[in-house]
Amino acid sequence: SVLAALLSHARCFVGSDSGVSHLAAAVGISTLVIFGVSDQRVWAPSGEAVMVVKDYWDETDVFEWSSMDGRDFPTAGCAQAVLEKWI
């Protein structure tokens, strides 16, 4: 597909849980997938260059991030912190 060809020339991909994220993972580029309410254990793309993060609300209503493999990211400036760890 045209999209797969375009993605194969990208250095990385950052996106939400979607078919495009799976396509990016399939072409082998570094892929960061951000999950919301869907279960990342079921729907996450696979691949060595894939990092998955999921947002959740804890009991104190503080927005936090955690990755599929248990690593935690800082709550302050979540998006920036995730990108800095990933890149």
JSON list of C-alpha atoms in Angstrom, two decimals:
[
{"chain": "A", "resi": 1, "resn": "SER", "atom": "CA", "xyz": [0.00, 0.00, 0.00]},
{"chain": "A", "resi": 2, "resn": "VAL", "atom": "CA", "xyz": [1.01, 3.62, -0.42]},
{"chain": "A", "resi": 3, "resn": "LEU", "atom": "CA", "xyz": [0.80, 4.24, 3.32]},
{"chain": "A", "resi": 4, "resn": "ALA", "atom": "CA", "xyz": [3.09, 1.30, 4.09]},
{"chain": "A", "resi": 5, "resn": "ALA", "atom": "CA", "xyz": [5.60, 2.63, 1.56]},
{"chain": "A", "resi": 6, "resn": "LEU", "atom": "CA", "xyz": [5.50, 6.08, 3.14]},
{"chain": "A", "resi": 7, "resn": "LEU", "atom": "CA", "xyz": [5.89, 4.67, 6.64]},
{"chain": "A", "resi": 8, "resn": "SER", "atom": "CA", "xyz": [8.86, 2.56, 5.59]},
{"chain": "A", "resi": 9, "resn": "HIS", "atom": "CA", "xyz": [10.75, 5.80, 4.86]},
{"chain": "A", "resi": 10, "resn": "ALA", "atom": "CA", "xyz": [9.92, 7.36, 8.24]},
{"chain": "A", "resi": 11, "resn": "ARG", "atom": "CA", "xyz": [12.40, 7.36, 11.13]},
{"chain": "A", "resi": 12, "resn": "CYS", "atom": "CA", "xyz": [9.65, 6.79, 13.69]},
{"chain": "A", "resi": 13, "resn": "PHE", "atom": "CA", "xyz": [5.89, 6.85, 14.22]},
{"chain": "A", "resi": 14, "resn": "VAL", "atom": "CA", "xyz": [3.87, 8.13, 17.19]},
{"chain": "A", "resi": 15, "resn": "GLY", "atom": "CA", "xyz": [0.16, 7.43, 17.21]},
{"chain": "A", "resi": 16, "resn": "SER", "atom": "CA", "xyz": [-2.86, 6.15, 19.02]},
{"chain": "A", "resi": 17, "resn": "ASP", "atom": "CA", "xyz": [-4.23, 2.62, 18.99]},
{"chain": "A", "resi": 18, "resn": "SER", "atom": "CA", "xyz": [-5.11, 2.28, 15.30]},
{"chain": "A", "resi": 19, "resn": "GLY", "atom": "CA", "xyz": [-4.50, 0.32, 12.15]},
{"chain": "A", "resi": 20, "resn": "VAL", "atom": "CA", "xyz": [-1.84, 2.81, 11.12]},
{"chain": "A", "resi": 21, "resn": "SER", "atom": "CA", "xyz": [0.11, 2.03, 14.30]},
{"chain": "A", "resi": 22, "resn": "HIS", "atom": "CA", "xyz": [0.01, -1.67, 13.43]},
{"chain": "A", "resi": 23, "resn": "LEU", "atom": "CA", "xyz": [1.19, -0.89, 9.91]},
{"chain": "A", "resi": 24, "resn": "ALA", "atom": "CA", "xyz": [4.08, 1.21, 11.24]},
{"chain": "A", "resi": 25, "resn": "ALA", "atom": "CA", "xyz": [5.09, -1.67, 13.52]},
{"chain": "A", "resi": 26, "resn": "ALA", "atom": "CA", "xyz": [4.80, -4.13, 10.64]},
{"chain": "A", "resi": 27, "resn": "VAL", "atom": "CA", "xyz": [7.21, -2.18, 8.44]},
{"chain": "A", "resi": 28, "resn": "GLY", "atom": "CA", "xyz": [9.71, -2.21, 11.31]},
{"chain": "A", "resi": 29, "resn": "ILE", "atom": "CA", "xyz": [10.13, 1.47, 12.20]},
{"chain": "A", "resi": 30, "resn": "SER", "atom": "CA", "xyz": [10.35, 2.68, 15.80]},
{"chain": "A", "resi": 31, "resn": "THR", "atom": "CA", "xyz": [6.72, 2.94, 16.86]},
{"chain": "A", "resi": 32, "resn": "LEU", "atom": "CA", "xyz": [5.21, 4.53, 19.97]},
{"chain": "A", "resi": 33, "resn": "VAL", "atom": "CA", "xyz": [1.54, 3.65, 20.46]},
{"chain": "A", "resi": 34, "resn": "ILE", "atom": "CA", "xyz": [-0.55, 5.49, 23.05]},
{"chain": "A", "resi": 35, "resn": "PHE", "atom": "CA", "xyz": [-3.55, 3.59, 24.38]},
{"chain": "A", "resi": 36, "resn": "GLY", "atom": "CA", "xyz": [-6.60, 5.00, 26.10]},
{"chain": "A", "resi": 37, "resn": "VAL", "atom": "CA", "xyz": [-9.51, 2.79, 27.10]},
{"chain": "A", "resi": 38, "resn": "SER", "atom": "CA", "xyz": [-8.75, -0.24, 24.92]},
{"chain": "A", "resi": 39, "resn": "ASP", "atom": "CA", "xyz": [-6.73, -3.11, 26.38]},
{"chain": "A", "resi": 40, "resn": "GLN", "atom": "CA", "xyz": [-3.14, -2.87, 25.16]},
{"chain": "A", "resi": 41, "resn": "ARG", "atom": "CA", "xyz": [-2.51, -6.48, 26.19]},
{"chain": "A", "resi": 42, "resn": "VAL", "atom": "CA", "xyz": [-4.98, -7.56, 23.52]},
{"chain": "A", "resi": 43, "resn": "TRP", "atom": "CA", "xyz": [-4.66, -4.88, 20.82]},
{"chain": "A", "resi": 44, "resn": "ALA", "atom": "CA", "xyz": [-1.04, -3.67, 20.91]},
{"chain": "A", "resi": 45, "resn": "PRO", "atom": "CA", "xyz": [1.06, -4.17, 17.80]},
{"chain": "A", "resi": 46, "resn": "SER", "atom": "CA", "xyz": [4.05, -6.43, 18.21]},
{"chain": "A", "resi": 47, "resn": "GLY", "atom": "CA", "xyz": [7.63, -5.89, 17.21]},
{"chain": "A", "resi": 48, "resn": "GLU", "atom": "CA", "xyz": [11.06, -5.20, 18.65]},
{"chain": "A", "resi": 49, "resn": "ALA", "atom": "CA", "xyz": [10.81, -1.48, 17.82]},
{"chain": "A", "resi": 50, "resn": "VAL", "atom": "CA", "xyz": [7.38, -1.00, 19.41]},
{"chain": "A", "resi": 51, "resn": "MET", "atom": "CA", "xyz": [6.79, 0.81, 22.69]},
{"chain": "A", "resi": 52, "resn": "VAL", "atom": "CA", "xyz": [3.29, 0.93, 24.13]},
{"chain": "A", "resi": 53, "resn": "VAL", "atom": "CA", "xyz": [2.08, 3.35, 26.79]},
{"chain": "A", "resi": 54, "resn": "LYS", "atom": "CA", "xyz": [-1.30, 3.40, 28.44]},
{"chain": "A", "resi": 55, "resn": "ASP", "atom": "CA", "xyz": [-2.91, 6.22, 30.33]},
{"chain": "A", "resi": 56, "resn": "TYR", "atom": "CA", "xyz": [-4.98, 5.63, 33.42]},
{"chain": "A", "resi": 57, "resn": "TRP", "atom": "CA", "xyz": [-6.43, 7.56, 36.33]},
{"chain": "A", "resi": 58, "resn": "ASP", "atom": "CA", "xyz": [-5.34, 6.54, 39.79]},
{"chain": "A", "resi": 59, "resn": "GLU", "atom": "CA", "xyz": [-7.38, 6.95, 42.96]},
{"chain": "A", "resi": 60, "resn": "THR", "atom": "CA", "xyz": [-6.11, 10.52, 43.43]},
{"chain": "A", "resi": 61, "resn": "ASP", "atom": "CA", "xyz": [-7.17, 11.50, 39.90]},
{"chain": "A", "resi": 62, "resn": "VAL", "atom": "CA", "xyz": [-3.60, 12.27, 38.86]},
{"chain": "A", "resi": 63, "resn": "PHE", "atom": "CA", "xyz": [-2.90, 11.52, 35.22]},
{"chain": "A", "resi": 64, "resn": "GLU", "atom": "CA", "xyz": [-0.02, 9.07, 34.89]},
{"chain": "A", "resi": 65, "resn": "TRP", "atom": "CA", "xyz": [1.59, 6.94, 32.22]},
{"chain": "A", "resi": 66, "resn": "SER", "atom": "CA", "xyz": [2.84, 3.38, 32.39]},
{"chain": "A", "resi": 67, "resn": "SER", "atom": "CA", "xyz": [4.29, 1.21, 29.69]},
{"chain": "A", "resi": 68, "resn": "MET", "atom": "CA", "xyz": [3.37, -2.36, 28.87]},
{"chain": "A", "resi": 69, "resn": "ASP", "atom": "CA", "xyz": [6.58, -3.67, 30.40]},
{"chain": "A", "resi": 70, "resn": "GLY", "atom": "CA", "xyz": [5.99, -1.87, 33.71]},
{"chain": "A", "resi": 71, "resn": "ARG", "atom": "CA", "xyz": [8.26, 1.15, 33.29]},
{"chain": "A", "resi": 72, "resn": "ASP", "atom": "CA", "xyz": [6.71, 4.34, 34.60]},
{"chain": "A", "resi": 73, "resn": "PHE", "atom": "CA", "xyz": [6.96, 7.79, 33.11]},
{"chain": "A", "resi": 74, "resn": "PRO", "atom": "CA", "xyz": [6.82, 11.08, 35.03]},
{"chain": "A", "resi": 75, "resn": "THR", "atom": "CA", "xyz": [3.39, 12.64, 35.45]},
{"chain": "A", "resi": 76, "resn": "ALA", "atom": "CA", "xyz": [4.56, 16.21, 34.80]},
{"chain": "A", "resi": 77, "resn": "GLY", "atom": "CA", "xyz": [4.74, 16.87, 31.07]},
{"chain": "A", "resi": 78, "resn": "CYS", "atom": "CA", "xyz": [3.68, 13.35, 30.17]},
{"chain": "A", "resi": 79, "resn": "ALA", "atom": "CA", "xyz": [3.97, 13.64, 26.40]},
{"chain": "A", "resi": 80, "resn": "GLN", "atom": "CA", "xyz": [7.39, 15.28, 26.58]},
{"chain": "A", "resi": 81, "resn": "ALA", "atom": "CA", "xyz": [8.65, 12.72, 29.08]},
{"chain": "A", "resi": 82, "resn": "VAL", "atom": "CA", "xyz": [7.48, 9.81, 26.95]},
{"chain": "A", "resi": 83, "resn": "LEU", "atom": "CA", "xyz": [9.12, 11.22, 23.85]},
{"chain": "A", "resi": 84, "resn": "GLU", "atom": "CA", "xyz": [12.39, 11.93, 25.66]},
{"chain": "A", "resi": 85, "resn": "LYS", "atom": "CA", "xyz": [12.56, 8.36, 26.98]},
{"chain": "A", "resi": 86, "resn": "TRP", "atom": "CA", "xyz": [11.65, 6.91, 23.62]},
{"chain": "A", "resi": 87, "resn": "ILE", "atom": "CA", "xyz": [13.89, 8.95, 21.32]}
]
